[in-house]
Amino acid sequence: AKTAGGGVSLYDEVIDADARVKARLLADLTDLFNAPERLESELVVHYQPQLEAGTGRVVGVEALVRWQHPDLGLIPPLDFLPVVEEHGLMADLTFYVLRRASIEARSWGEAGRRLRISVNLSASTLAHPHLLTFVEAALAMSRLEVGRLVLEVTETTLMSDPDRALELTRVLTERGVQLSIDDYGTGYSSLSYLTDLPASELKLDQAFTRRVRDEPRTAAIVAATVALAHRLGLRVVAEGVEDPATLALLGRLGADESQGYLHSRPLPAAELAAWLARREDDARREEVTEDGAT
Ligand code: C2E
Ligand code: MG
Ligand code: MG
Ligand code: MG
């Protein structure tokens, strides 16, 4: 629409720019999925460690996709996943991430690091008729132990088709794959639904982590959620932990594990390996010092 003066409003310009960027991304994405070697170099997977409360031991990593675009630089997932979804490429992307992350996790296992690997599933992927085949193929291809694979599904995704989600997650967990409820606390799942869901893990949404220190009511909700999760046999991972005081408080409130910038940003595979090696060295040095002191 034209403004009164006949010019194009700033709003329209922003929308046009947005539409242009989207059209460009869409064209590039279609090319990308038609060229396997470009896929490998441009769709990169970063890994963010998850640490056990108390011990600080690294027990798992979450796989997070990024697009290393040749002209536009590193594009975060929330900027291009909607285009992937709109264009019906989400299942392809997920299978790619699943396969790549499983192969990577298997190689860490061979280096003595038997970490869990968590992969995010969108609603369309959870509903995909070939999801189980994808998972089986990734496990077979990577020879990853099935118990180390975790699939993260948001509460909102689960609730978009609760019956189907329940059925699928039962099949997956009977196969030995672990299920994690991501961004918990932002959606509207009922308690009875959670009781039926065969999940192993609940990820407390970052919104709680950000507010828990300043808001006693948020701390009360976190404590109650942890207690409920534990009664249902779920471990609780706190997301988005950025400072030591929040980490300590979440530990006191019973969270089993934490993930966030305080420990590490999501890292490319090689950098994660170096990060892990540094921590292992530090731990060994500490042991030596303790032995020396006694
Ligand atoms: P998510 O699964 O909830 O992932 C956590 C997000 O929080 C990640 O953002 C991570 O980088 C960010 N984060 C971690 N620690 C901190 C922290 O201490 N502070 C703050 N402010 N943020 C932190 P990212 O990588 O941009 O991913 C955003 C979302 O995109 C993910 O949310 C997930 O829903 C989706 N996503 C990422 N990779 C994939 C994928 O391979 N498949 C699908 N379907 N979705 C994905
Ligand atoms: Mg996640
Ligand atoms: Mg999350
Ligand atoms: Mg999220």
Tab-separated table of C-alpha atoms and ligand atoms in Angstrom:
chain	number	residue	atom	x	y	z
A	1	ALA	CA	0.000	0.000	0.000
A	2	LYS	CA	1.130	3.546	-0.750
A	3	THR	CA	1.306	6.146	1.971
A	4	ALA	CA	-0.705	9.376	1.716
A	5	GLY	CA	2.284	11.103	0.148
A	6	GLY	CA	2.435	8.418	-2.535
A	7	GLY	CA	5.651	6.818	-1.197
A	8	VAL	CA	6.100	3.260	0.004
A	9	SER	CA	5.877	3.005	3.790
A	10	LEU	CA	8.785	1.700	5.832
A	11	TYR	CA	6.570	-1.194	6.857
A	12	ASP	CA	6.109	-2.266	3.238
A	13	GLU	CA	9.825	-1.981	2.590
A	14	VAL	CA	10.569	-4.240	5.513
A	15	ILE	CA	7.975	-6.760	4.315
A	16	ASP	CA	9.398	-6.639	0.783
A	17	ALA	CA	12.932	-7.176	2.065
A	18	ASP	CA	11.686	-10.042	4.191
A	19	ALA	CA	9.884	-11.605	1.212
A	20	ARG	CA	13.005	-11.191	-0.943
A	21	VAL	CA	15.222	-12.856	1.665
A	22	LYS	CA	12.710	-15.677	2.005
A	23	ALA	CA	12.506	-16.198	-1.758
A	24	ARG	CA	16.300	-16.257	-1.939
A	25	LEU	CA	16.566	-18.759	0.928
A	26	LEU	CA	13.903	-20.943	-0.623
A	27	ALA	CA	15.672	-21.047	-3.998
A	28	ASP	CA	19.017	-21.792	-2.316
A	29	LEU	CA	17.498	-24.482	-0.102
A	30	THR	CA	15.969	-26.333	-3.031
A	31	ASP	CA	19.398	-26.359	-4.726
A	32	LEU	CA	21.013	-27.503	-1.503
A	33	PHE	CA	18.808	-30.556	-1.074
A	34	ASN	CA	19.493	-31.544	-4.679
A	35	ALA	CA	23.263	-31.542	-4.141
A	36	PRO	CA	24.396	-33.964	-1.399
A	37	GLU	CA	27.982	-32.639	-1.255
A	38	ARG	CA	26.753	-29.056	-0.735
A	39	LEU	CA	24.381	-30.308	1.928
A	40	GLU	CA	27.306	-31.786	3.871
A	41	SER	CA	29.325	-28.565	3.763
A	42	GLU	CA	26.547	-25.997	4.233
A	43	LEU	CA	24.107	-27.605	6.673
A	44	VAL	CA	26.319	-27.876	9.712
A	45	VAL	CA	25.436	-29.392	13.066
A	46	HIS	CA	26.655	-27.818	16.292
A	47	TYR	CA	26.622	-29.630	19.624
A	48	GLN	CA	25.875	-28.197	23.063
A	49	PRO	CA	26.931	-30.171	26.164
A	50	GLN	CA	24.599	-31.185	28.984
A	51	LEU	CA	26.167	-31.468	32.445
A	52	GLU	CA	25.105	-33.536	35.425
A	53	ALA	CA	24.262	-31.419	38.479
A	54	GLY	CA	26.709	-31.835	41.327
A	55	THR	CA	29.414	-33.775	39.474
A	56	GLY	CA	29.684	-31.491	36.416
A	57	ARG	CA	30.153	-34.614	34.312
A	58	VAL	CA	29.178	-34.207	30.626
A	59	VAL	CA	26.441	-36.771	29.987
A	60	GLY	CA	24.970	-35.695	26.682
A	61	VAL	CA	24.906	-33.188	23.857
A	62	GLU	CA	22.108	-31.595	21.862
A	63	ALA	CA	22.490	-31.403	18.075
A	64	LEU	CA	21.498	-27.971	16.711
A	65	VAL	CA	21.488	-27.292	13.000
A	66	ARG	CA	22.890	-24.128	11.311
A	67	TRP	CA	23.155	-23.099	7.698
A	68	GLN	CA	26.621	-21.997	6.647
A	69	HIS	CA	25.419	-19.958	3.704
A	70	PRO	CA	28.123	-19.086	1.124
A	71	ASP	CA	27.031	-15.401	0.901
A	72	LEU	CA	24.877	-14.745	3.946
A	73	GLY	CA	27.106	-16.382	6.590
A	74	LEU	CA	25.918	-18.576	9.450
A	75	ILE	CA	22.098	-18.565	9.577
A	76	PRO	CA	20.456	-19.641	12.860
A	77	PRO	CA	17.793	-22.377	12.708
A	78	LEU	CA	14.840	-20.160	13.594
A	79	ASP	CA	15.620	-18.011	10.509
A	80	PHE	CA	15.500	-20.832	7.971
A	81	LEU	CA	13.572	-23.757	9.504
A	82	PRO	CA	10.203	-22.074	8.749
A	83	VAL	CA	11.207	-21.950	5.058
A	84	VAL	CA	12.318	-25.589	5.224
A	85	GLU	CA	8.983	-26.494	6.790
A	86	GLU	CA	6.933	-24.486	4.289
A	87	HIS	CA	8.682	-26.152	1.405
A	88	GLY	CA	8.138	-29.680	2.695
A	89	LEU	CA	11.849	-30.311	3.275
A	90	MET	CA	11.728	-30.752	7.053
A	91	ALA	CA	11.788	-34.563	6.976
A	92	ASP	CA	14.836	-34.478	4.683
A	93	LEU	CA	16.589	-32.031	6.990
A	94	THR	CA	15.764	-34.026	10.106
A	95	PHE	CA	16.960	-37.285	8.624
A	96	TYR	CA	20.179	-35.573	7.581
A	97	VAL	CA	20.770	-34.144	11.090
A	98	LEU	CA	19.826	-37.460	12.713
A	99	ARG	CA	22.233	-39.405	10.533
A	100	ARG	CA	25.092	-36.953	10.928
A	101	ALA	CA	24.656	-36.597	14.691
A	102	SER	CA	24.416	-40.386	15.172
A	103	ILE	CA	27.627	-40.966	13.234
A	104	GLU	CA	29.372	-38.235	15.245
A	105	ALA	CA	28.118	-39.617	18.570
A	106	ARG	CA	29.234	-43.099	17.631
A	107	SER	CA	32.765	-41.799	16.988
A	108	TRP	CA	32.851	-40.065	20.402
A	109	GLY	CA	31.873	-43.404	21.932
A	110	GLU	CA	34.860	-44.995	20.255
A	111	ALA	CA	37.036	-42.316	21.880
A	112	GLY	CA	35.674	-43.401	25.273
A	113	ARG	CA	32.962	-40.754	25.534
A	114	ARG	CA	29.641	-42.504	25.715
A	115	LEU	CA	27.453	-39.415	25.540
A	116	ARG	CA	23.748	-39.263	24.790
A	117	ILE	CA	22.882	-37.461	21.573
A	118	SER	CA	19.667	-35.420	21.409
A	119	VAL	CA	18.036	-34.536	18.089
A	120	ASN	CA	15.056	-32.175	17.677
A	121	LEU	CA	11.919	-33.321	15.830
A	122	SER	CA	9.370	-30.900	14.379
A	123	ALA	CA	5.632	-31.605	14.351
A	124	SER	CA	5.656	-32.549	10.680
A	125	THR	CA	8.486	-35.014	11.273
A	126	LEU	CA	6.745	-36.638	14.224
A	127	ALA	CA	3.746	-37.148	11.937
A	128	HIS	CA	5.877	-38.393	9.013
A	129	PRO	CA	4.932	-41.918	7.869
A	130	HIS	CA	8.595	-42.915	7.485
A	131	LEU	CA	9.935	-41.572	10.784
A	132	LEU	CA	10.582	-45.051	12.190
A	133	THR	CA	12.353	-46.112	9.013
A	134	PHE	CA	14.537	-42.974	9.264
A	135	VAL	CA	15.444	-43.725	12.848
A	136	GLU	CA	16.258	-47.370	12.069
A	137	ALA	CA	18.379	-46.311	9.091
A	138	ALA	CA	20.342	-43.771	11.156
A	139	LEU	CA	20.964	-46.365	13.883
A	140	ALA	CA	22.036	-49.012	11.378
A	141	MET	CA	24.255	-46.616	9.435
A	142	SER	CA	26.005	-45.217	12.498
A	143	ARG	CA	25.972	-48.386	14.657
A	144	LEU	CA	25.121	-46.089	17.564
A	145	GLU	CA	23.740	-47.888	20.641
A	146	VAL	CA	20.020	-47.187	20.568
A	147	GLY	CA	19.895	-46.175	24.255
A	148	ARG	CA	22.140	-43.193	23.568
A	149	LEU	CA	19.702	-41.609	21.110
A	150	VAL	CA	17.254	-39.036	22.476
A	151	LEU	CA	14.531	-37.435	20.365
A	152	GLU	CA	13.362	-34.013	21.563
A	153	VAL	CA	9.768	-33.083	20.856
A	154	THR	CA	8.257	-29.847	22.137
A	155	GLU	CA	5.189	-29.877	24.316
A	156	THR	CA	3.366	-27.893	21.590
A	157	THR	CA	4.288	-30.484	18.939
A	158	LEU	CA	3.009	-33.306	21.129
A	159	MET	CA	-0.270	-31.513	21.729
A	160	SER	CA	-0.878	-30.824	18.014
A	161	ASP	CA	-1.902	-34.477	17.633
A	162	PRO	CA	-1.778	-36.005	21.118
A	163	ASP	CA	-3.073	-39.475	20.195
A	164	ARG	CA	-0.694	-39.980	17.316
A	165	ALA	CA	2.191	-38.580	19.369
A	166	LEU	CA	1.393	-41.032	22.153
A	167	GLU	CA	1.307	-43.998	19.778
A	168	LEU	CA	4.529	-43.019	18.017
A	169	THR	CA	6.457	-42.276	21.156
A	170	ARG	CA	5.412	-45.676	22.511
A	171	VAL	CA	6.808	-47.417	19.444
A	172	LEU	CA	10.031	-45.387	19.616
A	173	THR	CA	10.588	-45.978	23.305
A	174	GLU	CA	9.811	-49.711	22.959
A	175	ARG	CA	12.602	-49.722	20.390
A	176	GLY	CA	14.882	-48.221	23.062
A	177	VAL	CA	15.033	-44.621	21.830
A	178	GLN	CA	14.631	-42.044	24.607
A	179	LEU	CA	12.044	-39.297	24.367
A	180	SER	CA	12.517	-35.775	25.729
A	181	ILE	CA	9.792	-33.174	26.196
A	182	ASP	CA	11.396	-29.920	24.999
A	183	ASP	CA	10.479	-26.366	26.058
A	184	TYR	CA	8.351	-27.760	28.859
A	185	GLY	CA	6.088	-25.301	30.625
A	186	THR	CA	5.268	-23.118	27.632
A	187	GLY	CA	2.512	-25.301	26.160
A	188	TYR	CA	-0.679	-26.711	27.517
A	189	SER	CA	-0.220	-30.413	28.132
A	190	SER	CA	-2.348	-31.937	30.854
A	191	LEU	CA	-0.990	-33.912	33.761
A	192	SER	CA	-2.845	-37.048	32.729
A	193	TYR	CA	-1.313	-36.852	29.262
A	194	LEU	CA	2.189	-36.584	30.720
A	195	THR	CA	1.507	-39.611	32.901
A	196	ASP	CA	0.729	-41.692	29.798
A	197	LEU	CA	3.693	-40.446	27.775
A	198	PRO	CA	6.694	-42.814	27.921
A	199	ALA	CA	9.291	-40.008	28.107
A	200	SER	CA	12.694	-40.187	29.846
A	201	GLU	CA	13.446	-36.490	30.053
A	202	LEU	CA	11.805	-33.138	30.559
A	203	LYS	CA	13.542	-29.957	29.433
A	204	LEU	CA	12.510	-27.002	31.484
A	205	ASP	CA	12.024	-24.032	29.161
A	206	GLN	CA	14.537	-21.180	29.209
A	207	ALA	CA	11.786	-18.811	30.366
A	208	PHE	CA	11.885	-20.509	33.795
A	209	THR	CA	15.676	-20.486	33.931
A	210	ARG	CA	15.764	-16.749	33.199
A	211	ARG	CA	13.260	-15.886	35.934
A	212	VAL	CA	13.955	-18.433	38.638
A	213	ARG	CA	16.377	-16.293	40.658
A	214	ASP	CA	14.221	-13.167	40.776
A	215	GLU	CA	10.767	-14.655	41.103
A	216	PRO	CA	9.862	-16.830	44.104
A	217	ARG	CA	6.722	-17.986	42.264
A	218	THR	CA	8.814	-19.246	39.353
A	219	ALA	CA	11.093	-21.054	41.810
A	220	ALA	CA	7.987	-22.682	43.324
A	221	ILE	CA	6.801	-23.833	39.887
A	222	VAL	CA	10.251	-25.242	39.090
A	223	ALA	CA	10.410	-27.134	42.398
A	224	ALA	CA	6.913	-28.578	41.868
A	225	THR	CA	7.677	-29.504	38.240
A	226	VAL	CA	10.891	-31.275	39.257
A	227	ALA	CA	9.058	-33.192	41.994
A	228	LEU	CA	6.331	-34.265	39.566
A	229	ALA	CA	8.841	-35.228	36.871
A	230	HIS	CA	10.796	-37.336	39.342
A	231	ARG	CA	7.626	-39.091	40.502
A	232	LEU	CA	6.951	-39.928	36.843
A	233	GLY	CA	10.518	-41.211	36.435
A	234	LEU	CA	11.759	-38.364	34.219
A	235	ARG	CA	15.095	-36.604	34.521
A	236	VAL	CA	14.958	-32.818	34.367
A	237	VAL	CA	17.327	-30.774	32.202
A	238	ALA	CA	17.359	-26.998	32.719
A	239	GLU	CA	17.884	-25.092	29.468
A	240	GLY	CA	19.546	-21.720	28.921
A	241	VAL	CA	21.705	-21.574	32.073
A	242	GLU	CA	23.959	-18.534	31.766
A	243	ASP	CA	25.319	-17.830	35.259
A	244	PRO	CA	26.670	-19.783	38.258
A	245	ALA	CA	24.054	-18.495	40.729
A	246	THR	CA	21.197	-19.775	38.551
A	247	LEU	CA	23.006	-23.098	38.134
A	248	ALA	CA	23.355	-23.445	41.907
A	249	LEU	CA	19.712	-22.554	42.538
A	250	LEU	CA	18.449	-25.002	39.891
A	251	GLY	CA	20.601	-27.672	41.516
A	252	ARG	CA	19.024	-26.943	44.909
A	253	LEU	CA	15.568	-27.108	43.295
A	254	GLY	CA	16.403	-30.613	42.072
A	255	ALA	CA	17.232	-30.223	38.359
A	256	ASP	CA	19.323	-33.242	37.303
A	257	GLU	CA	21.219	-31.638	34.446
A	258	SER	CA	21.880	-28.265	32.887
A	259	GLN	CA	22.666	-26.899	29.464
A	260	GLY	CA	23.556	-23.338	28.540
A	261	TYR	CA	26.101	-20.692	27.620
A	262	LEU	CA	27.585	-20.896	31.146
A	263	HIS	CA	29.044	-24.285	30.199
A	264	SER	CA	29.383	-23.791	26.463
A	265	ARG	CA	27.682	-22.438	23.366
A	266	PRO	CA	26.753	-25.042	20.756
A	267	LEU	CA	30.068	-25.989	19.081
A	268	PRO	CA	31.125	-27.607	15.790
A	269	ALA	CA	32.066	-31.284	16.308
A	270	ALA	CA	35.839	-30.708	16.278
A	271	GLU	CA	35.593	-27.846	18.781
A	272	LEU	CA	33.386	-29.923	21.051
A	273	ALA	CA	35.971	-32.705	21.019
A	274	ALA	CA	38.676	-30.175	21.995
A	275	TRP	CA	36.430	-28.723	24.730
A	276	LEU	CA	35.798	-32.215	26.142
A	277	ALA	CA	39.502	-33.076	26.022
A	278	ARG	CA	40.390	-29.871	27.925
A	279	ARG	CA	37.882	-30.700	30.660
A	280	GLU	CA	39.194	-34.251	30.944
A	281	ASP	CA	42.730	-32.895	31.310
A	282	ASP	CA	41.626	-30.445	34.011
A	283	ALA	CA	39.829	-33.243	35.888
A	284	ARG	CA	42.936	-35.446	35.741
A	285	ARG	CA	45.142	-32.611	37.007
A	286	GLU	CA	42.751	-32.016	39.897
A	287	GLU	CA	42.893	-35.711	40.824
A	288	VAL	CA	46.679	-35.612	40.853
A	289	THR	CA	46.650	-32.537	43.112
A	290	GLU	CA	44.173	-34.163	45.501
A	291	ASP	CA	46.252	-37.346	45.646
A	292	GLY	CA	49.330	-35.270	46.350
A	293	ALA	CA	47.599	-33.487	49.229
A	294	THR	CA	46.505	-36.673	51.037
B	1	C2E	P1	15.730	-25.774	21.343
B	1	C2E	O1	15.680	-27.182	20.909
B	1	C2E	O2	14.932	-25.400	22.535
B	1	C2E	O3	17.283	-25.456	21.527
B	1	C2E	C1	17.784	-24.596	22.502
B	1	C2E	C2	18.149	-23.251	21.922
B	1	C2E	O4	18.632	-22.416	22.977
B	1	C2E	C3	19.281	-23.294	20.908
B	1	C2E	O5	19.047	-22.245	19.961
B	1	C2E	C4	20.505	-22.949	21.754
B	1	C2E	O6	21.586	-22.442	21.004
B	1	C2E	C5	19.916	-21.917	22.664
B	1	C2E	N1	20.658	-21.777	23.923
B	1	C2E	C6	21.392	-22.716	24.557
B	1	C2E	N2	21.916	-22.249	25.701
B	1	C2E	C7	21.513	-20.966	25.817
B	1	C2E	C8	21.741	-19.930	26.800
B	1	C2E	O7	22.422	-20.111	27.808
B	1	C2E	N3	21.130	-18.727	26.574
B	1	C2E	C9	20.361	-18.502	25.476
B	1	C2E	N4	19.814	-17.297	25.345
B	1	C2E	N5	20.126	-19.452	24.528
B	1	C2E	C10	20.702	-20.667	24.694
B	1	C2E	P2	19.211	-22.471	18.411
B	1	C2E	O8	20.388	-23.350	18.133
B	1	C2E	O9	19.141	-21.133	17.760
B	1	C2E	O10	17.933	-23.328	18.052
B	1	C2E	C11	16.657	-22.776	18.176
B	1	C2E	C12	15.598	-23.819	17.977
B	1	C2E	O11	15.626	-24.314	16.633
B	1	C2E	C13	15.764	-25.052	18.840
B	1	C2E	O12	15.268	-24.805	20.138
B	1	C2E	C14	14.943	-26.068	18.074
B	1	C2E	O13	13.582	-25.927	18.375
B	1	C2E	C15	15.164	-25.628	16.637
B	1	C2E	N6	16.170	-26.521	16.020
B	1	C2E	C16	17.510	-26.447	16.055
B	1	C2E	N7	18.078	-27.453	15.357
B	1	C2E	C17	17.038	-28.201	14.862
B	1	C2E	C18	16.956	-29.396	14.069
B	1	C2E	O14	17.957	-30.029	13.680
B	1	C2E	N8	15.692	-29.857	13.768
B	1	C2E	C19	14.567	-29.210	14.203
B	1	C2E	N9	13.361	-29.730	13.869
B	1	C2E	N10	14.617	-28.109	14.964
B	1	C2E	C20	15.833	-27.603	15.297
B	2	MG	MG	15.793	-28.930	21.796
B	3	MG	MG	14.278	-26.175	24.212
B	4	MG	MG	13.233	-23.578	22.060
